[in-house]
Amino acid sequence: MRWILFFGALIGPSICCQEKFFGDQVFRINVRNEDEIHKLIQLVNSDNFTLNFWKPPSTFGCPVDIQVPSFSLQPVKSFLKSQGLEYSVTTEDLQSLLDDEDEETQHNEGRERSGDPFNYGAYHSLEAIYLEMDSMAADFPDFVSQVKIGHSFENRPLYVLKFSTGTGEPRPAIWLNAGIHSREWISQATGIWMARKIVSDYKKDPAVTSILEIMDIFLLPVANPDGYVYTQTKNRFWRKTRSRNPGSKCIGVDPNRNWNSSFAGEGASDNPCSEVYHGPHANSEVEVKSVVDFIQEHGNFKCFIDLHSYSQLLMYPYGYTVDKAPDAEELDKVAGRAAKALASLLGTKYRVGPSSTILYPVSGSSIDWAYDNGIKYAFTFELRDTGRYGFLLPANQIISTAEETWLSLKIIMEHVRHHLY
């Protein structure tokens, strides 16, 4: 730890939290062995630098992306040079990208307030997304309904769109989850686009129609509403929930470490200030518990899909162990076909595999919980891109991202429809 204290002394002991990011950069660092990964983790965990993993260490040879505040640039560069770690700067000025994003978002909001229809090629506020969900339920009352499954820590409603042509007992169902990590805006945008795609393609696309003939689809486009609002009003790069942690000044829990599946294991932290803090106990976050309770009460879910960003990965269980899941062979084949379908539109390449192998160890994740609770077809998408923009994917890539992801999603849903269990 001596080298961390030394370089930390160069910038002083206390720096106020920033919500503007003038001069902040994103470094892409190449790691070659366990020792280098360990040093990077120690560096990021140091309070002196206020660093933030965008893309944490995974396997050797895969780059690591770190957000570096302007006041930490020189000491971090000095440290990387002293350790022989190669790096490049992928984003020269985060605030410049944020200004562009904000200008475009405000321009779109102005047009929609003036009467333009909902623009699926733009990022939206939580209120705008919820209004569009209301609109879909009102326009297609025969098979679309809006269901409130609970509320967030700050008492915002958790709304799900249910697409169903059936009545009576719960039919076999598919759960689509988006926005559990609030800064991953492309996931929320893709989620609401998919809702519109389902209502548009029903009775037009034979695949969608056949799926809805015997199955229901439930779509939660904003799984972490408090965090999402916070990214739009305070800190664009907020990841966690906004719950309070008794005894700590740090806010929030990583909602994708809070599920009751190898809870508090590898890949999660017991430090409330960590981006991957697992929370005081499984399902401590009301946003997670609401989904768990709804799915368990329903009792007939066959597929669970969680949309994240970024890295262009399509993953299946397990995250908490490198042991193969019992259905790994089938899941790998389905994911491979889905990735091929995705690439068929624009050539976007996704890597496929269990999350513990192609990403990093993760305990307490949504898809591991789903799989461990009898939902065999459990997948996580890490959407665009591979790091050029990271969490700041330009809005002009929303439609193309959603369109290509939809092709892969249809492959998965059709497979589930034909392999009910």
Short mmCIF file of C-alpha atoms in Angstrom, two decimals:
data_model
loop_
_atom_site.label_atom_id
_atom_site.label_comp_id
_atom_site.label_asym_id
_atom_site.label_seq_id
_atom_site.Cartn_x
_atom_site.Cartn_y
_atom_site.Cartn_z
CA MET A 1 0.00 0.00 0.00
CA ARG A 2 2.99 2.36 0.33
CA TRP A 3 2.96 3.29 -3.34
CA ILE A 4 -0.75 4.21 -3.12
CA LEU A 5 -0.10 6.52 -0.15
CA PHE A 6 2.89 8.07 -1.93
CA PHE A 7 1.03 8.89 -5.11
CA GLY A 8 -2.06 9.89 -3.14
CA ALA A 9 -0.01 12.48 -1.26
CA LEU A 10 0.59 14.22 -4.57
CA ILE A 11 -3.09 15.24 -4.79
CA GLY A 12 -3.98 15.82 -1.16
CA PRO A 13 -6.06 13.92 1.35
CA SER A 14 -9.57 15.16 0.61
CA ILE A 15 -11.25 15.99 -2.67
CA CYS A 16 -14.89 16.87 -2.87
CA CYS A 17 -17.17 14.64 -4.84
CA GLN A 18 -17.63 15.91 -8.39
CA GLU A 19 -20.81 15.92 -10.36
CA LYS A 20 -19.22 17.68 -13.30
CA PHE A 21 -16.43 15.84 -15.04
CA PHE A 22 -14.31 18.51 -16.69
CA GLY A 23 -11.04 17.02 -17.85
CA ASP A 24 -11.85 13.54 -16.53
CA GLN A 25 -10.61 10.75 -18.74
CA VAL A 26 -11.12 7.05 -19.28
CA PHE A 27 -7.97 4.93 -19.33
CA ARG A 28 -7.82 1.55 -21.01
CA ILE A 29 -5.17 -0.54 -19.25
CA ASN A 30 -3.75 -3.82 -20.47
CA VAL A 31 -3.26 -6.38 -17.71
CA ARG A 32 -1.11 -9.45 -18.21
CA ASN A 33 -1.12 -11.32 -14.92
CA GLU A 34 -2.67 -11.69 -11.48
CA ASP A 35 -0.19 -9.32 -9.86
CA GLU A 36 -1.10 -6.48 -12.22
CA ILE A 37 -4.82 -7.06 -11.61
CA HIS A 38 -4.22 -6.98 -7.86
CA LYS A 39 -2.34 -3.67 -8.12
CA LEU A 40 -5.11 -2.11 -10.20
CA ILE A 41 -7.79 -3.18 -7.75
CA GLN A 42 -5.81 -1.69 -4.87
CA LEU A 43 -5.36 1.51 -6.85
CA VAL A 44 -9.08 1.86 -7.60
CA ASN A 45 -10.04 1.02 -4.02
CA SER A 46 -7.82 3.75 -2.66
CA ASP A 47 -9.75 6.78 -1.38
CA ASN A 48 -7.03 9.13 -2.62
CA PHE A 49 -7.85 8.98 -6.31
CA THR A 50 -11.66 8.62 -6.61
CA LEU A 51 -11.27 6.16 -9.46
CA ASN A 52 -14.11 4.14 -10.90
CA PHE A 53 -14.02 0.88 -12.81
CA TRP A 54 -16.02 1.05 -16.01
CA LYS A 55 -14.80 -2.33 -17.15
CA PRO A 56 -13.29 -4.31 -14.25
CA PRO A 57 -10.51 -6.87 -14.60
CA SER A 58 -11.66 -10.16 -16.08
CA THR A 59 -9.41 -12.58 -17.91
CA PHE A 60 -5.78 -11.88 -18.79
CA GLY A 61 -5.45 -10.12 -22.11
CA CYS A 62 -8.79 -8.31 -21.71
CA PRO A 63 -8.39 -4.57 -21.14
CA VAL A 64 -9.58 -2.75 -18.04
CA ASP A 65 -11.36 0.61 -18.34
CA ILE A 66 -11.04 3.10 -15.47
CA GLN A 67 -12.57 6.55 -15.08
CA VAL A 68 -9.88 8.93 -13.83
CA PRO A 69 -10.79 12.38 -12.41
CA SER A 70 -8.76 15.30 -13.72
CA PHE A 71 -7.08 15.83 -10.34
CA SER A 72 -5.82 12.23 -10.37
CA LEU A 73 -4.49 12.11 -13.94
CA GLN A 74 -0.83 12.80 -13.23
CA PRO A 75 -0.39 10.58 -10.16
CA VAL A 76 -2.25 7.72 -11.83
CA LYS A 77 -0.14 8.06 -14.96
CA SER A 78 2.98 8.09 -12.81
CA PHE A 79 1.86 4.97 -11.00
CA LEU A 80 1.04 3.09 -14.21
CA LYS A 81 4.42 4.05 -15.68
CA SER A 82 6.25 2.99 -12.51
CA GLN A 83 4.55 -0.42 -12.64
CA GLY A 84 5.16 -0.94 -16.35
CA LEU A 85 1.44 -1.03 -17.11
CA GLU A 86 0.49 -0.10 -20.66
CA TYR A 87 -2.50 2.17 -21.11
CA SER A 88 -4.26 4.38 -23.61
CA VAL A 89 -6.79 7.19 -23.20
CA THR A 90 -10.11 6.23 -24.76
CA THR A 91 -11.96 9.39 -23.65
CA GLU A 92 -10.06 12.66 -23.47
CA ASP A 93 -12.74 14.74 -21.74
CA LEU A 94 -15.82 13.12 -20.22
CA GLN A 95 -17.62 16.41 -19.72
CA SER A 96 -17.47 17.14 -23.44
CA LEU A 97 -19.32 13.90 -24.16
CA LEU A 98 -21.77 14.62 -21.35
CA ASP A 99 -22.47 18.09 -22.73
CA ASP A 100 -23.22 16.59 -26.15
CA GLU A 101 -25.50 13.99 -24.57
CA ASP A 102 -27.32 16.59 -22.47
CA GLU A 103 -27.80 18.96 -25.41
CA GLU A 104 -29.28 16.19 -27.54
CA THR A 105 -31.54 14.97 -24.72
CA GLN A 106 -32.87 18.47 -24.02
CA HIS A 107 -33.46 19.08 -27.72
CA ASN A 108 -35.48 15.88 -27.97
CA GLU A 109 -37.46 16.68 -24.80
CA GLY A 110 -38.37 20.07 -26.27
CA ARG A 111 -39.64 18.50 -29.47
CA GLU A 112 -41.70 15.93 -27.60
CA ARG A 113 -43.20 18.64 -25.37
CA SER A 114 -44.20 20.44 -28.57
CA GLY A 115 -46.19 17.44 -29.72
CA ASP A 116 -43.72 15.13 -31.44
CA PRO A 117 -44.24 11.42 -30.73
CA PHE A 118 -41.95 9.50 -28.38
CA ASN A 119 -38.56 9.26 -30.06
CA TYR A 120 -37.13 5.77 -29.57
CA GLY A 121 -33.78 7.01 -30.85
CA ALA A 122 -33.27 9.27 -27.83
CA TYR A 123 -32.62 8.89 -24.12
CA HIS A 124 -35.54 9.77 -21.86
CA SER A 125 -36.43 10.66 -18.31
CA LEU A 126 -38.12 8.12 -16.07
CA GLU A 127 -41.34 10.12 -16.33
CA ALA A 128 -41.26 10.03 -20.14
CA ILE A 129 -40.65 6.26 -20.16
CA TYR A 130 -43.54 5.69 -17.75
CA LEU A 131 -45.83 7.88 -19.88
CA GLU A 132 -44.94 5.86 -22.95
CA MET A 133 -45.72 2.67 -21.06
CA ASP A 134 -49.11 4.17 -20.13
CA SER A 135 -49.68 5.00 -23.77
CA MET A 136 -48.93 1.46 -24.95
CA ALA A 137 -51.28 -0.05 -22.39
CA ALA A 138 -54.02 2.38 -23.45
CA ASP A 139 -53.48 1.82 -27.19
CA PHE A 140 -53.40 -1.99 -27.00
CA PRO A 141 -55.72 -2.91 -24.13
CA ASP A 142 -56.47 -6.36 -25.55
CA PHE A 143 -52.99 -7.71 -24.82
CA VAL A 144 -50.92 -5.03 -23.06
CA SER A 145 -51.32 -4.04 -19.42
CA GLN A 146 -49.18 -2.06 -17.01
CA VAL A 147 -48.53 -3.78 -13.69
CA LYS A 148 -47.11 -2.13 -10.60
CA ILE A 149 -45.00 -4.77 -8.86
CA GLY A 150 -43.72 -2.60 -6.04
CA HIS A 151 -41.82 0.61 -5.39
CA SER A 152 -38.27 1.79 -5.03
CA PHE A 153 -36.46 2.89 -1.88
CA GLU A 154 -37.43 6.50 -2.67
CA ASN A 155 -41.01 5.37 -3.33
CA ARG A 156 -41.03 5.49 -7.12
CA PRO A 157 -43.29 2.88 -8.71
CA LEU A 158 -41.80 -0.19 -10.36
CA TYR A 159 -43.84 -0.63 -13.53
CA VAL A 160 -43.85 -3.73 -15.72
CA LEU A 161 -45.52 -4.12 -19.11
CA LYS A 162 -47.33 -7.44 -19.48
CA PHE A 163 -47.94 -8.74 -22.98
CA SER A 164 -50.51 -11.52 -22.92
CA THR A 165 -53.22 -12.97 -25.13
CA GLY A 166 -54.38 -15.44 -22.47
CA THR A 167 -56.61 -15.44 -19.43
CA GLY A 168 -56.90 -17.52 -16.29
CA GLU A 169 -53.99 -19.41 -14.75
CA PRO A 170 -50.50 -17.95 -15.20
CA ARG A 171 -49.14 -19.08 -18.54
CA PRO A 172 -45.47 -19.90 -19.21
CA ALA A 173 -43.70 -16.56 -19.12
CA ILE A 174 -40.58 -14.65 -20.12
CA TRP A 175 -39.06 -11.91 -17.93
CA LEU A 176 -37.12 -9.08 -19.62
CA ASN A 177 -35.12 -6.92 -17.20
CA ALA A 178 -33.37 -3.65 -18.06
CA GLY A 179 -31.67 -0.80 -16.25
CA ILE A 180 -30.67 -2.59 -13.06
CA HIS A 181 -27.40 -0.62 -13.21
CA SER A 182 -28.63 2.91 -13.61
CA ARG A 183 -25.78 4.42 -15.64
CA GLU A 184 -26.22 1.87 -18.44
CA TRP A 185 -28.70 4.03 -20.35
CA ILE A 186 -28.66 1.94 -23.50
CA SER A 187 -30.32 -0.88 -21.54
CA GLN A 188 -33.35 1.22 -20.52
CA ALA A 189 -33.60 2.66 -24.03
CA THR A 190 -33.41 -0.81 -25.60
CA GLY A 191 -35.99 -2.10 -23.14
CA ILE A 192 -38.65 0.49 -24.01
CA TRP A 193 -37.89 0.08 -27.73
CA MET A 194 -38.51 -3.67 -27.37
CA ALA A 195 -41.87 -2.97 -25.76
CA ARG A 196 -42.92 -1.00 -28.82
CA LYS A 197 -41.51 -3.70 -31.10
CA ILE A 198 -43.62 -6.38 -29.41
CA VAL A 199 -46.86 -4.43 -29.85
CA SER A 200 -45.94 -3.47 -33.42
CA ASP A 201 -45.04 -7.00 -34.53
CA TYR A 202 -47.86 -8.94 -32.90
CA LYS A 203 -50.05 -10.45 -35.66
CA LYS A 204 -47.47 -9.28 -38.22
CA ASP A 205 -44.35 -11.27 -37.30
CA PRO A 206 -45.14 -15.01 -37.12
CA ALA A 207 -42.44 -15.57 -34.49
CA VAL A 208 -43.77 -12.91 -32.11
CA THR A 209 -47.34 -14.02 -32.71
CA SER A 210 -46.59 -17.68 -32.04
CA ILE A 211 -44.72 -16.82 -28.84
CA LEU A 212 -47.63 -14.76 -27.51
CA GLU A 213 -50.12 -17.46 -28.45
CA ILE A 214 -48.89 -19.67 -25.61
CA MET A 215 -46.60 -17.46 -23.49
CA ASP A 216 -46.69 -14.11 -21.71
CA ILE A 217 -43.88 -11.56 -21.76
CA PHE A 218 -43.18 -9.28 -18.80
CA LEU A 219 -40.85 -6.32 -19.41
CA LEU A 220 -39.34 -4.15 -16.66
CA PRO A 221 -37.56 -1.34 -18.57
CA VAL A 222 -36.25 0.52 -15.50
CA ALA A 223 -35.32 -1.91 -12.74
CA ASN A 224 -33.53 0.76 -10.66
CA PRO A 225 -35.64 3.93 -10.97
CA ASP A 226 -33.99 5.85 -8.11
CA GLY A 227 -30.55 5.29 -9.57
CA TYR A 228 -31.76 6.22 -13.05
CA VAL A 229 -33.22 9.53 -11.85
CA TYR A 230 -29.97 10.19 -9.98
CA THR A 231 -27.93 9.68 -13.16
CA GLN A 232 -30.05 12.32 -14.87
CA THR A 233 -30.08 14.87 -12.06
CA LYS A 234 -26.87 14.42 -10.05
CA ASN A 235 -24.21 11.97 -11.20
CA ARG A 236 -24.37 10.46 -14.68
CA PHE A 237 -22.16 7.53 -13.64
CA TRP A 238 -24.15 6.35 -10.62
CA ARG A 239 -24.54 2.55 -10.69
CA LYS A 240 -26.22 1.41 -7.48
CA THR A 241 -29.56 1.86 -5.76
CA ARG A 242 -30.11 4.87 -3.49
CA SER A 243 -30.84 3.07 -0.22
CA ARG A 244 -29.16 4.17 3.03
CA ASN A 245 -26.48 2.07 4.69
CA PRO A 246 -26.61 2.41 8.51
CA GLY A 247 -23.24 3.30 9.94
CA SER A 248 -21.84 4.45 6.59
CA LYS A 249 -21.87 7.74 4.72
CA CYS A 250 -21.95 5.79 1.45
CA ILE A 251 -25.22 5.32 -0.36
CA GLY A 252 -26.69 2.39 -2.23
CA VAL A 253 -26.22 -1.29 -3.01
CA ASP A 254 -25.26 -2.98 -6.25
CA PRO A 255 -28.63 -4.54 -7.16
CA ASN A 256 -26.92 -7.18 -9.27
CA ARG A 257 -25.06 -8.50 -6.24
CA ASN A 258 -28.13 -8.57 -4.01
CA TRP A 259 -29.95 -11.68 -5.25
CA ASN A 260 -30.05 -14.82 -3.13
CA SER A 261 -27.63 -16.88 -5.18
CA SER A 262 -24.24 -17.44 -3.56
CA PHE A 263 -24.89 -14.11 -1.84
CA ALA A 264 -21.79 -12.28 -0.56
CA GLY A 265 -19.46 -14.57 -2.49
CA GLU A 266 -16.68 -13.80 -4.95
CA GLY A 267 -17.12 -10.71 -7.09
CA ALA A 268 -19.08 -8.78 -4.45
CA SER A 269 -17.91 -6.53 -1.61
CA ASP A 270 -18.95 -6.04 2.00
CA ASN A 271 -17.79 -2.41 1.84
CA PRO A 272 -20.81 -0.07 1.50
CA CYS A 273 -18.65 2.38 -0.42
CA SER A 274 -17.81 -0.19 -3.11
CA GLU A 275 -19.54 -0.14 -6.49
CA VAL A 276 -20.20 -3.87 -6.00
CA TYR A 277 -21.46 -3.71 -2.40
CA HIS A 278 -23.80 -6.68 -1.96
CA GLY A 279 -25.97 -5.12 0.74
CA PRO A 280 -26.64 -6.24 4.32
CA HIS A 281 -28.50 -9.38 3.23
CA ALA A 282 -29.96 -11.00 0.12
CA ASN A 283 -32.99 -9.13 -1.26
CA SER A 284 -32.30 -6.17 1.05
CA GLU A 285 -33.05 -3.87 -1.88
CA VAL A 286 -36.78 -3.41 -2.37
CA GLU A 287 -36.22 -3.18 -6.13
CA VAL A 288 -34.76 -6.69 -6.14
CA LYS A 289 -37.24 -8.13 -3.65
CA SER A 290 -40.19 -6.83 -5.68
CA VAL A 291 -39.04 -8.79 -8.73
CA VAL A 292 -38.25 -11.90 -6.69
CA ASP A 293 -41.66 -11.85 -4.99
CA PHE A 294 -43.52 -11.30 -8.26
CA ILE A 295 -41.71 -14.09 -10.11
CA GLN A 296 -42.08 -16.55 -7.26
CA GLU A 297 -45.76 -15.77 -6.77
CA HIS A 298 -46.37 -16.19 -10.50
CA GLY A 299 -44.57 -19.54 -10.46
CA ASN A 300 -44.36 -20.24 -14.19
CA PHE A 301 -41.45 -18.26 -15.60
CA LYS A 302 -39.33 -20.17 -18.11
CA CYS A 303 -36.90 -17.47 -19.22
CA PHE A 304 -35.13 -14.53 -17.57
CA ILE A 305 -33.11 -12.04 -19.62
CA ASP A 306 -31.19 -9.11 -18.12
CA LEU A 307 -29.94 -6.23 -20.30
CA HIS A 308 -26.73 -4.44 -19.27
CA SER A 309 -23.90 -2.54 -20.93
CA TYR A 310 -21.18 -2.53 -22.04
CA SER A 311 -18.82 -5.09 -23.65
CA GLN A 312 -20.87 -6.96 -26.29
CA LEU A 313 -21.28 -10.23 -24.42
CA LEU A 314 -24.08 -12.78 -24.22
CA MET A 315 -23.73 -14.78 -21.02
CA TYR A 316 -25.45 -17.55 -19.10
CA PRO A 317 -24.90 -19.09 -15.63
CA TYR A 318 -22.87 -19.41 -13.63
CA GLY A 319 -21.24 -16.25 -12.41
CA TYR A 320 -20.41 -17.42 -8.91
CA THR A 321 -18.50 -20.55 -9.91
CA VAL A 322 -16.50 -21.81 -12.88
CA ASP A 323 -18.31 -25.13 -12.58
CA LYS A 324 -20.55 -25.80 -15.55
CA ALA A 325 -24.27 -25.35 -15.11
CA PRO A 326 -26.24 -28.57 -15.74
CA ASP A 327 -27.78 -27.06 -18.89
CA ALA A 328 -24.60 -25.31 -20.06
CA GLU A 329 -24.39 -27.17 -23.37
CA GLU A 330 -27.92 -26.20 -24.42
CA LEU A 331 -27.57 -22.64 -23.15
CA ASP A 332 -24.31 -22.22 -25.06
CA LYS A 333 -25.89 -23.42 -28.30
CA VAL A 334 -28.86 -21.09 -27.90
CA ALA A 335 -26.59 -18.15 -27.07
CA GLY A 336 -24.37 -18.94 -30.04
CA ARG A 337 -27.34 -18.93 -32.42
CA ALA A 338 -28.60 -15.70 -30.84
CA ALA A 339 -25.20 -13.99 -31.24
CA LYS A 340 -25.08 -15.09 -34.88
CA ALA A 341 -28.52 -13.60 -35.49
CA LEU A 342 -27.44 -10.36 -33.82
CA ALA A 343 -24.35 -10.13 -36.02
CA SER A 344 -26.40 -10.76 -39.16
CA LEU A 345 -27.81 -7.22 -39.15
CA LEU A 346 -24.74 -4.99 -38.93
CA GLY A 347 -21.85 -7.33 -38.16
CA THR A 348 -21.69 -6.52 -34.44
CA LYS A 349 -19.74 -9.30 -32.73
CA TYR A 350 -20.66 -10.69 -29.32
CA ARG A 351 -18.68 -13.16 -27.25
CA VAL A 352 -20.65 -16.02 -25.73
CA GLY A 353 -20.10 -18.04 -22.56
CA PRO A 354 -20.73 -18.34 -18.82
CA SER A 355 -20.28 -15.01 -17.05
CA SER A 356 -17.63 -16.33 -14.66
CA THR A 357 -15.45 -17.26 -17.62
CA ILE A 358 -15.86 -14.48 -20.17
CA LEU A 359 -16.51 -11.57 -17.80
CA TYR A 360 -15.48 -12.00 -14.14
CA PRO A 361 -16.74 -13.78 -11.02
CA VAL A 362 -20.14 -12.47 -9.91
CA SER A 363 -22.11 -13.63 -6.88
CA GLY A 364 -25.65 -12.61 -6.09
CA SER A 365 -26.57 -11.93 -9.72
CA SER A 366 -30.02 -11.94 -11.26
CA ILE A 367 -29.50 -14.71 -13.81
CA ASP A 368 -27.82 -17.05 -11.33
CA TRP A 369 -30.77 -16.53 -8.99
CA ALA A 370 -33.20 -17.22 -11.84
CA TYR A 371 -31.38 -20.37 -12.88
CA ASP A 372 -31.02 -21.65 -9.31
CA ASN A 373 -34.76 -21.13 -8.88
CA GLY A 374 -35.79 -23.26 -11.82
CA ILE A 375 -35.76 -20.75 -14.69
CA LYS A 376 -33.56 -22.67 -17.08
CA TYR A 377 -33.22 -20.12 -19.86
CA ALA A 378 -31.35 -17.34 -18.05
CA PHE A 379 -29.16 -14.92 -20.04
CA THR A 380 -27.39 -11.59 -19.59
CA PHE A 381 -26.65 -9.25 -22.48
CA GLU A 382 -23.85 -6.72 -22.19
CA LEU A 383 -24.88 -4.38 -25.00
CA ARG A 384 -22.75 -2.01 -27.08
CA ASP A 385 -20.05 -0.99 -27.23
CA THR A 386 -16.62 -2.42 -26.40
CA GLY A 387 -15.28 0.77 -24.83
CA ARG A 388 -15.09 3.58 -27.37
CA TYR A 389 -17.98 5.34 -25.62
CA GLY A 390 -18.69 2.93 -22.78
CA PHE A 391 -21.66 4.13 -20.72
CA LEU A 392 -22.00 7.21 -22.94
CA LEU A 393 -23.12 5.39 -26.07
CA PRO A 394 -24.45 8.10 -28.41
CA ALA A 395 -28.19 8.22 -28.90
CA ASN A 396 -27.73 7.70 -32.63
CA GLN A 397 -26.77 4.10 -31.81
CA ILE A 398 -29.91 3.30 -29.79
CA ILE A 399 -32.04 2.06 -32.69
CA SER A 400 -29.33 -0.06 -34.28
CA THR A 401 -28.41 -1.56 -30.90
CA ALA A 402 -32.04 -2.38 -30.16
CA GLU A 403 -32.70 -3.80 -33.62
CA GLU A 404 -29.76 -6.17 -33.58
CA THR A 405 -30.46 -7.21 -29.98
CA TRP A 406 -34.08 -7.93 -30.89
CA LEU A 407 -32.97 -10.47 -33.51
CA SER A 408 -31.02 -12.39 -30.88
CA LEU A 409 -33.80 -12.07 -28.33
CA LYS A 410 -36.28 -13.60 -30.77
CA ILE A 411 -33.99 -16.60 -31.23
CA ILE A 412 -33.95 -17.16 -27.48
CA MET A 413 -37.69 -16.67 -27.03
CA GLU A 414 -38.54 -18.99 -29.93
CA HIS A 415 -36.28 -21.67 -28.46
CA VAL A 416 -38.02 -21.32 -25.10
CA ARG A 417 -41.42 -21.52 -26.78
CA HIS A 418 -40.47 -24.80 -28.47
CA HIS A 419 -38.76 -26.26 -25.39
CA LEU A 420 -41.18 -25.63 -22.56
CA TYR A 421 -40.56 -27.73 -19.49
#
